[in-house]
XYZ file of C-alpha atoms in Angstrom:
494
model
C -16.610 -12.227 -16.921
C -13.797 -12.810 -15.508
C -10.415 -15.221 -15.761
C -10.151 -16.685 -12.488
C -6.570 -17.653 -11.486
C -5.607 -19.710 -9.073
C -1.908 -20.467 -8.341
C -0.176 -22.564 -6.216
C 3.261 -22.647 -5.219
C 4.999 -20.975 -7.970
C 7.991 -18.858 -7.221
C 7.382 -16.514 -4.446
C 3.469 -17.273 -4.226
C 1.842 -19.625 -1.875
C -1.198 -19.679 -2.808
C -3.412 -17.229 -4.478
C -6.628 -16.696 -6.021
C -7.273 -13.698 -8.213
C -10.530 -13.033 -10.565
C -9.424 -10.318 -13.851
C -12.477 -9.121 -15.292
C -12.081 -9.445 -19.530
C -14.332 -6.821 -20.114
C -12.559 -3.563 -22.606
C -10.607 -1.311 -20.880
C -6.825 -0.858 -19.167
C -6.297 -2.671 -15.616
C -2.786 -2.339 -13.454
C -1.498 -5.325 -11.425
C 0.864 -3.729 -8.698
C 2.657 -3.987 -5.524
C 5.947 -3.459 -3.549
C 9.088 -5.257 -4.424
C 8.411 -9.355 -4.296
C 4.955 -9.396 -3.919
C 3.979 -11.565 -7.044
C 3.560 -9.199 -9.511
C 5.254 -10.451 -12.617
C 4.155 -14.051 -11.339
C 0.752 -13.559 -11.625
C 0.956 -11.610 -14.999
C 3.071 -14.989 -16.276
C 0.325 -17.357 -14.804
C -2.792 -15.549 -16.268
C -1.470 -15.747 -19.695
C -1.454 -19.271 -19.546
C -4.915 -19.194 -20.136
C -3.885 -18.877 -24.247
C -0.231 -18.412 -24.344
C 1.842 -21.882 -24.378
C 5.551 -21.706 -22.495
C 8.413 -23.445 -20.924
C 7.223 -23.242 -17.606
C 11.077 -24.459 -16.339
C 12.299 -21.681 -18.200
C 9.395 -18.798 -16.629
C 9.343 -20.916 -12.962
C 12.082 -22.328 -12.519
C 12.443 -25.440 -9.727
C 9.193 -25.842 -8.191
C 7.305 -27.726 -5.173
C 6.043 -31.463 -6.172
C 2.429 -30.083 -5.438
C 2.993 -26.315 -7.345
C -0.010 -25.810 -9.833
C -1.668 -23.535 -12.043
C -5.563 -23.468 -12.752
C -7.200 -20.509 -14.795
C -11.040 -21.001 -15.141
C -13.184 -18.820 -17.604
C -17.302 -19.484 -18.340
C -16.996 -23.080 -16.790
C -14.103 -23.671 -18.682
C -11.049 -25.129 -16.532
C -7.461 -25.568 -18.012
C -4.517 -26.699 -15.505
C -1.276 -27.388 -15.257
C 0.371 -29.105 -12.494
C 4.279 -30.805 -11.766
C 4.276 -34.512 -12.780
C 6.862 -37.182 -13.016
C 7.544 -38.867 -16.320
C 10.204 -41.070 -14.955
C 10.314 -42.793 -11.608
C 13.882 -44.209 -11.561
C 15.173 -40.675 -13.441
C 12.817 -38.735 -11.816
C 12.249 -36.179 -14.713
C 9.853 -33.691 -13.912
C 7.259 -32.234 -17.068
C 4.140 -29.780 -16.566
C 1.033 -31.967 -17.342
C -1.962 -30.319 -19.039
C -5.630 -31.126 -18.696
C -8.753 -29.389 -19.159
C -12.642 -29.916 -19.241
C -12.994 -28.371 -22.665
C -11.634 -25.289 -25.086
C -11.132 -22.292 -23.727
C -12.583 -19.671 -25.700
C -9.693 -16.823 -25.216
C -6.965 -15.073 -26.907
C -4.235 -12.946 -26.043
C -0.509 -11.813 -26.007
C 1.901 -11.912 -23.293
C 4.989 -9.859 -23.455
C 7.710 -10.488 -20.698
C 9.389 -6.885 -20.960
C 13.153 -7.233 -20.306
C 13.897 -10.767 -18.945
C 11.107 -12.939 -20.509
C 10.421 -11.305 -23.859
C 9.497 -13.046 -26.973
C 11.691 -11.862 -29.402
C 15.552 -13.627 -29.321
C 15.112 -17.092 -28.237
C 17.188 -19.566 -29.276
C 19.751 -17.217 -30.979
C 23.386 -16.365 -31.048
C 25.955 -13.638 -31.699
C 26.751 -15.318 -35.173
C 23.143 -15.916 -36.020
C 22.604 -11.859 -35.258
C 25.973 -10.897 -37.388
C 24.324 -12.672 -40.241
C 21.060 -11.038 -39.822
C 22.867 -7.383 -40.548
C 23.591 -8.632 -43.799
C 20.124 -10.179 -44.834
C 18.787 -11.080 -48.465
C 16.860 -7.962 -48.868
C 14.620 -10.354 -50.936
C 13.715 -11.713 -47.758
C 12.108 -8.859 -46.234
C 8.537 -8.172 -46.193
C 7.153 -4.574 -45.376
C 5.480 -3.728 -41.859
C 1.935 -2.754 -41.127
C 2.170 0.528 -41.200
C 0.442 0.524 -38.047
C 3.617 -0.631 -36.554
C 5.494 2.024 -38.610
C 3.526 5.302 -37.867
C 2.782 4.253 -34.336
C 6.492 2.958 -33.523
C 7.779 6.744 -34.633
C 4.732 8.597 -33.355
C 5.215 6.955 -29.384
C 9.049 7.012 -29.155
C 9.520 10.464 -31.059
C 6.161 11.915 -31.583
C 6.605 11.777 -35.570
C 4.569 9.400 -37.593
C 7.018 9.427 -40.065
C 10.114 8.760 -38.414
C 10.809 5.716 -38.962
C 11.037 5.603 -43.155
C 10.641 1.990 -43.682
C 9.536 -1.082 -41.089
C 11.120 -4.278 -42.599
C 10.568 -8.088 -41.396
C 11.776 -11.937 -41.608
C 10.413 -14.283 -40.280
C 12.404 -16.153 -37.474
C 12.043 -19.743 -39.540
C 13.411 -18.394 -42.874
C 17.058 -16.620 -40.569
C 17.367 -20.086 -38.515
C 15.467 -18.984 -35.732
C 12.492 -20.708 -34.149
C 9.463 -18.748 -34.388
C 8.268 -15.254 -33.921
C 9.647 -12.130 -36.224
C 13.061 -10.292 -37.044
C 12.170 -6.634 -37.358
C 14.584 -4.006 -39.611
C 14.079 -0.517 -39.886
C 15.256 1.841 -42.694
C 16.592 5.526 -42.090
C 18.396 7.604 -44.232
C 18.839 5.047 -46.156
C 20.441 2.552 -43.702
C 19.448 -0.411 -42.611
C 19.375 -1.670 -38.676
C 18.150 -4.762 -37.299
C 15.881 -5.354 -34.169
C 19.436 -6.624 -32.441
C 20.481 -3.229 -32.869
C 17.574 -1.566 -31.723
C 16.852 0.457 -28.381
C 15.370 -1.538 -25.598
C 12.541 0.876 -26.151
C 12.277 0.277 -29.886
C 12.583 -3.742 -29.379
C 9.733 -3.543 -26.563
C 7.905 -1.198 -28.367
C 7.853 -3.117 -31.633
C 6.778 -6.582 -30.113
C 3.954 -5.067 -28.257
C 2.576 -3.183 -31.596
C 3.322 -6.131 -34.047
C 1.214 -8.344 -31.413
C -1.922 -5.468 -31.789
C -1.639 -5.972 -35.508
C -1.553 -9.494 -35.579
C -5.021 -9.706 -33.039
C -6.249 -6.947 -35.230
C -6.602 -8.967 -37.923
C -7.788 -11.649 -36.617
C -10.813 -10.332 -34.896
C -13.054 -11.937 -36.622
C -15.183 -12.438 -33.573
C -14.694 -8.970 -31.293
C -17.037 -10.911 -28.917
C -14.349 -12.954 -28.103
C -12.075 -12.371 -24.949
C -8.901 -11.173 -25.820
C -6.226 -10.325 -22.701
C -3.150 -8.692 -23.184
C -0.071 -9.017 -20.208
C 2.274 -6.060 -20.509
C 5.180 -6.868 -17.839
C 6.864 -3.385 -16.339
C 7.011 -1.913 -19.972
C 7.807 1.375 -17.942
C 11.579 -0.166 -17.340
C 12.329 0.117 -20.994
C 9.995 3.559 -21.884
C 10.196 7.281 -21.210
C 7.525 8.610 -19.163
C 6.313 10.984 -22.347
C 6.428 7.744 -24.614
C 4.885 5.468 -21.790
C 1.832 8.500 -21.687
C 1.593 8.211 -25.454
C 1.136 4.134 -25.358
C -1.585 4.805 -22.769
C -3.764 6.753 -25.376
C -2.924 4.251 -28.037
C -3.803 1.097 -25.926
C -7.408 2.690 -24.850
C -8.113 3.429 -28.802
C -7.398 -0.104 -29.706
C -8.711 -1.488 -26.562
C -12.544 0.193 -26.830
C -12.343 -0.313 -30.235
C -11.535 -3.711 -30.583
C -12.627 -5.245 -26.683
C -9.232 -5.864 -25.665
C -8.745 -6.112 -22.031
C -4.796 -4.764 -21.374
C -3.066 -5.414 -18.443
C 0.162 -3.939 -16.925
C 2.012 -5.072 -14.239
C 3.520 -2.092 -13.010
C 4.942 0.554 -10.245
C 4.637 3.317 -13.197
C 3.264 6.394 -11.650
C 2.201 7.344 -15.356
C 0.590 4.133 -15.820
C -1.282 3.812 -12.723
C -2.662 7.465 -12.582
C -4.718 6.741 -15.942
C -6.581 3.830 -14.630
C -9.923 3.738 -12.608
C -9.705 2.664 -9.468
C -11.681 -0.491 -10.075
C -8.902 -1.629 -12.277
C -6.353 -1.444 -10.204
C -5.245 -4.738 -8.406
C -2.524 -3.955 -5.813
C -0.981 -6.860 -4.350
C -0.027 -6.603 -0.737
C 2.482 -8.832 1.175
C 2.109 -9.587 4.759
C 4.961 -10.691 7.466
C 3.449 -14.194 7.112
C 4.588 -14.161 3.373
C 0.187 -14.342 2.692
C -0.854 -12.074 -0.230
C -4.168 -9.864 -0.140
C -5.542 -8.226 -3.123
C -7.034 -4.949 -2.803
C -9.446 -4.106 -5.553
C -10.458 -1.358 -6.140
C -7.266 0.174 -5.114
C -6.792 4.194 -5.804
C -3.487 5.362 -6.761
C -2.653 7.161 -3.864
C -2.352 3.891 -2.205
C -1.111 2.105 -4.886
C 1.808 3.963 -5.318
C 2.237 4.370 -2.185
C 2.132 8.393 -2.040
C 4.661 8.680 -4.508
C 3.077 11.654 -6.249
C 4.465 15.339 -5.686
C 2.091 16.907 -3.457
C 4.564 19.163 -2.506
C 2.933 22.335 -4.033
C -0.022 22.195 -2.481
C -1.041 24.160 0.591
C -3.385 21.346 2.116
C -3.942 17.708 1.304
C -7.613 16.227 2.071
C -7.295 12.232 2.255
C -10.850 10.219 2.105
C -11.955 6.821 1.305
C -13.321 6.650 -1.967
C -14.371 8.709 -4.927
C -17.797 9.244 -3.641
C -16.401 11.535 -0.510
C -13.922 13.282 -2.596
C -16.693 14.145 -5.236
C -19.103 15.334 -1.918
C -15.855 17.299 -0.220
C -14.984 18.897 -3.851
C -18.611 20.241 -3.894
C -18.494 21.733 -0.214
C -15.322 23.438 -0.868
C -16.205 25.195 -4.098
C -20.235 25.867 -2.510
C -18.231 27.276 0.587
C -15.493 29.043 -1.302
C -13.224 27.626 0.098
C -10.227 27.139 -2.199
C -9.617 31.255 -2.534
C -5.954 31.671 -2.729
C -4.872 28.220 -1.796
C -4.344 24.549 -3.317
C -6.388 22.131 -2.054
C -5.908 18.492 -3.251
C -8.629 15.897 -2.516
C -7.097 12.556 -2.471
C -8.665 9.169 -2.406
C -7.021 5.898 -0.943
C -9.197 3.523 -0.496
C -10.639 2.298 2.643
C -10.117 3.751 5.939
C -7.247 1.715 7.220
C -5.176 2.733 4.081
C -6.027 6.072 4.668
C -5.015 5.969 8.010
C -1.880 4.409 7.223
C -0.651 6.553 4.481
C -1.082 9.420 6.327
C 0.759 8.097 9.600
C 3.432 7.474 6.728
C 3.121 11.062 5.187
C 3.827 12.571 8.837
C 6.662 10.561 9.245
C 8.664 10.557 6.290
C 7.554 13.902 6.063
C 6.279 13.419 2.169
C 4.521 16.650 1.778
C 7.118 18.946 2.797
C 7.112 22.498 5.061
C 4.348 24.068 3.194
C 1.560 21.759 2.971
C -0.611 20.147 6.262
C -2.773 17.431 6.284
C -6.324 16.336 7.522
C -8.548 13.224 6.768
C -12.064 12.683 6.404
C -13.496 9.062 6.827
C -16.878 7.800 5.831
C -19.132 8.156 8.540
C -20.082 4.151 9.638
C -16.528 3.274 10.730
C -16.114 5.822 13.331
C -15.432 3.638 16.249
C -13.280 1.325 14.527
C -11.273 4.074 13.276
C -10.876 5.610 16.727
C -9.559 2.632 17.821
C -7.206 2.121 15.095
C -6.313 6.151 15.243
C -5.394 5.400 18.948
C -3.021 2.334 18.470
C -0.895 3.933 15.509
C -0.679 7.352 17.861
C -2.304 9.353 15.004
C -2.999 12.570 15.624
C -3.859 14.254 12.483
C -7.252 16.388 12.248
C -10.114 14.009 11.548
C -13.968 14.298 10.683
C -16.234 11.842 9.697
C -18.962 11.832 6.963
C -22.699 11.784 7.245
C -22.517 8.672 4.388
C -21.361 5.496 4.082
C -18.971 4.325 1.024
C -20.996 3.884 -2.246
C -21.373 0.197 -2.399
C -23.089 0.574 1.217
C -24.546 3.814 0.499
C -26.632 2.644 -2.700
C -27.209 -0.709 -0.777
C -28.491 1.306 2.520
C -31.006 3.395 0.761
C -32.051 1.490 -2.327
C -32.617 -1.971 -1.155
C -32.580 -2.277 3.382
C -34.464 0.906 3.827
C -35.895 2.819 0.643
C -35.347 6.632 -0.016
C -38.029 7.153 -2.381
C -37.323 10.177 -3.420
C -33.048 8.931 -4.336
C -34.586 6.141 -6.118
C -36.695 8.402 -8.447
C -33.432 10.772 -8.507
C -31.923 7.492 -10.202
C -34.822 6.196 -12.454
C -34.982 9.716 -13.955
C -31.192 10.130 -14.631
C -29.227 6.949 -14.632
C -31.371 3.954 -15.141
C -33.964 4.351 -17.384
C -34.008 1.735 -19.626
C -33.642 -1.567 -17.658
C -35.144 -0.608 -13.971
C -33.977 -0.683 -10.995
C -36.742 -2.930 -9.786
C -35.892 -5.122 -12.085
C -31.983 -5.030 -10.760
C -33.699 -4.936 -7.201
C -35.306 -8.152 -7.808
C -32.097 -9.898 -9.586
C -30.348 -8.830 -6.356
C -32.433 -10.379 -4.028
C -32.942 -13.242 -6.114
C -29.256 -14.179 -6.313
C -28.635 -12.801 -2.451
C -32.065 -14.412 -0.659
C -29.319 -17.431 0.976
C -26.190 -15.191 1.307
C -27.364 -11.878 2.679
C -24.953 -11.072 4.999
C -22.152 -11.796 3.134
C -23.135 -8.284 1.205
C -22.585 -6.420 4.185
C -20.390 -4.272 1.823
C -22.842 -3.295 -0.995
C -20.608 -4.692 -3.550
C -22.701 -8.046 -5.311
C -25.606 -5.100 -5.375
C -22.890 -2.646 -6.737
C -21.725 -4.872 -9.471
C -25.290 -5.699 -10.656
C -25.996 -1.920 -10.731
C -22.075 -1.402 -12.687
C -23.227 -3.823 -15.166
C -26.092 -2.078 -16.264
C -24.005 1.081 -16.339
C -21.269 -0.271 -18.379
C -24.069 -1.668 -20.868
C -25.730 2.169 -21.357
C -22.088 3.495 -21.780
C -22.574 5.461 -18.430
C -19.393 4.659 -15.500
C -19.210 5.041 -11.511
C -18.388 8.984 -12.037
C -21.806 9.844 -13.833
C -23.576 7.607 -10.803
C -21.597 9.539 -7.941
C -22.006 12.854 -9.914
C -26.310 12.309 -9.910
C -25.680 11.133 -5.946
C -24.310 14.039 -4.598
C -27.021 16.501 -6.873
C -29.360 14.500 -4.561
C -27.477 15.024 -1.617
C -27.060 18.711 -1.897
C -30.697 19.466 -3.328
C -31.816 18.014 -0.326
C -30.003 20.188 1.841
C -28.864 17.498 4.293
C -28.698 19.092 7.871
C -26.010 16.250 8.311
C -23.331 18.139 5.976
C -23.171 20.931 8.122
C -20.757 19.553 10.616
C -18.429 18.831 8.045
C -18.575 22.442 6.310
C -17.701 23.456 10.307
C -14.898 21.337 10.093
C -13.454 22.127 6.703
C -13.837 25.921 7.106
C -11.795 25.209 10.897
C -8.817 23.799 8.802
C -8.876 25.764 5.641
C -9.788 29.129 6.906
């Protein structure tokens, strides 16, 4: 199931539609500065979060709107004029039913939900709050605040809170921590403490109200890395992975962070590409190497091999191991996404000398795009050593071998090791029914793969397990088509 978000003329986004899964897991929305990441998460949070639109989006055009759709229910917000004489603007909300979704939005540094409608005078008064007003916070907050920030779950001796209304603030909670008998209000906590205590409190609240764990619940966290040290960020990721799995949360990060992106699966990364005409393109799946534009430190490697996807990576990794090509050298196989992503990234690496003097680079692309890739390489003057695998992308390969021209050995292999409950025959029949009138539009195989992936998730299996099974099959068959790629790799690495 997906939350479909249509954004029209909001801040820097002219028009964009993005489909965000509500299935449990960690997701990243990333892109260069000004690509619209923060606007996307703010707009998507309208599915469950009421905000003052003018505060978040400022002045907008008269035909601007945000529309969210989930499971047939649509919620829409658009600009209206309430008084034609005074030209007063307001946001009108409409819906065709109740949208069954919960969530949490944390707008990081600027649009956080902590200190609204306050003043310095009120802040000073809160330092001397009546102890009788204080309530002890959930142990979940105290322990995880200490563990994530300090590596010690008992670092904060006590965590207290008061409700905003009790101290003259509108809504929310004000927190205090106690350390060696001294009480510190949230107004004097560090930025990291402020951000994290807000996130932990929201998780605590959502946990308690999860009476129906099947009801979608989405967290949107905007650039949390700005307030947290990388080591704390890694611990936060571990915690969020645990609560996501246990409570069925879909947790989205709007981020530039390598630490965040490198821990998220490519199919859960949405890269927002802004083109020269100001149009936006959503790249999904997107591999971390492309999402971070090669910001990883690869200078310690002797050889970098750029490939398109995780299937290609696993094939190359198996060849390197089988042929003993990694003896006395460090080799890294890096999936980057589509073939044009690979070539653009390789070109950027060479032009900007991102690998340093020690490392060198080569490219291995999927075999079905050789003509296109060769033309593009000439256009950008790319002379990096390049070869082609005898297979297509994972999605194209599966559609070709299981639907268009059935490879009976592969079919039986996948049935025996992966699809043991709902059979491949049932999945293929379902695919043929939904694709009957739109066959050519699935030439990339993504619709067919989505059906396979749905079944994998139901059986607690994943893409990596499917890939491993396919690669085992390819090597068991001793395919002669692999000989040329083995020779190419020997030439590059020996």
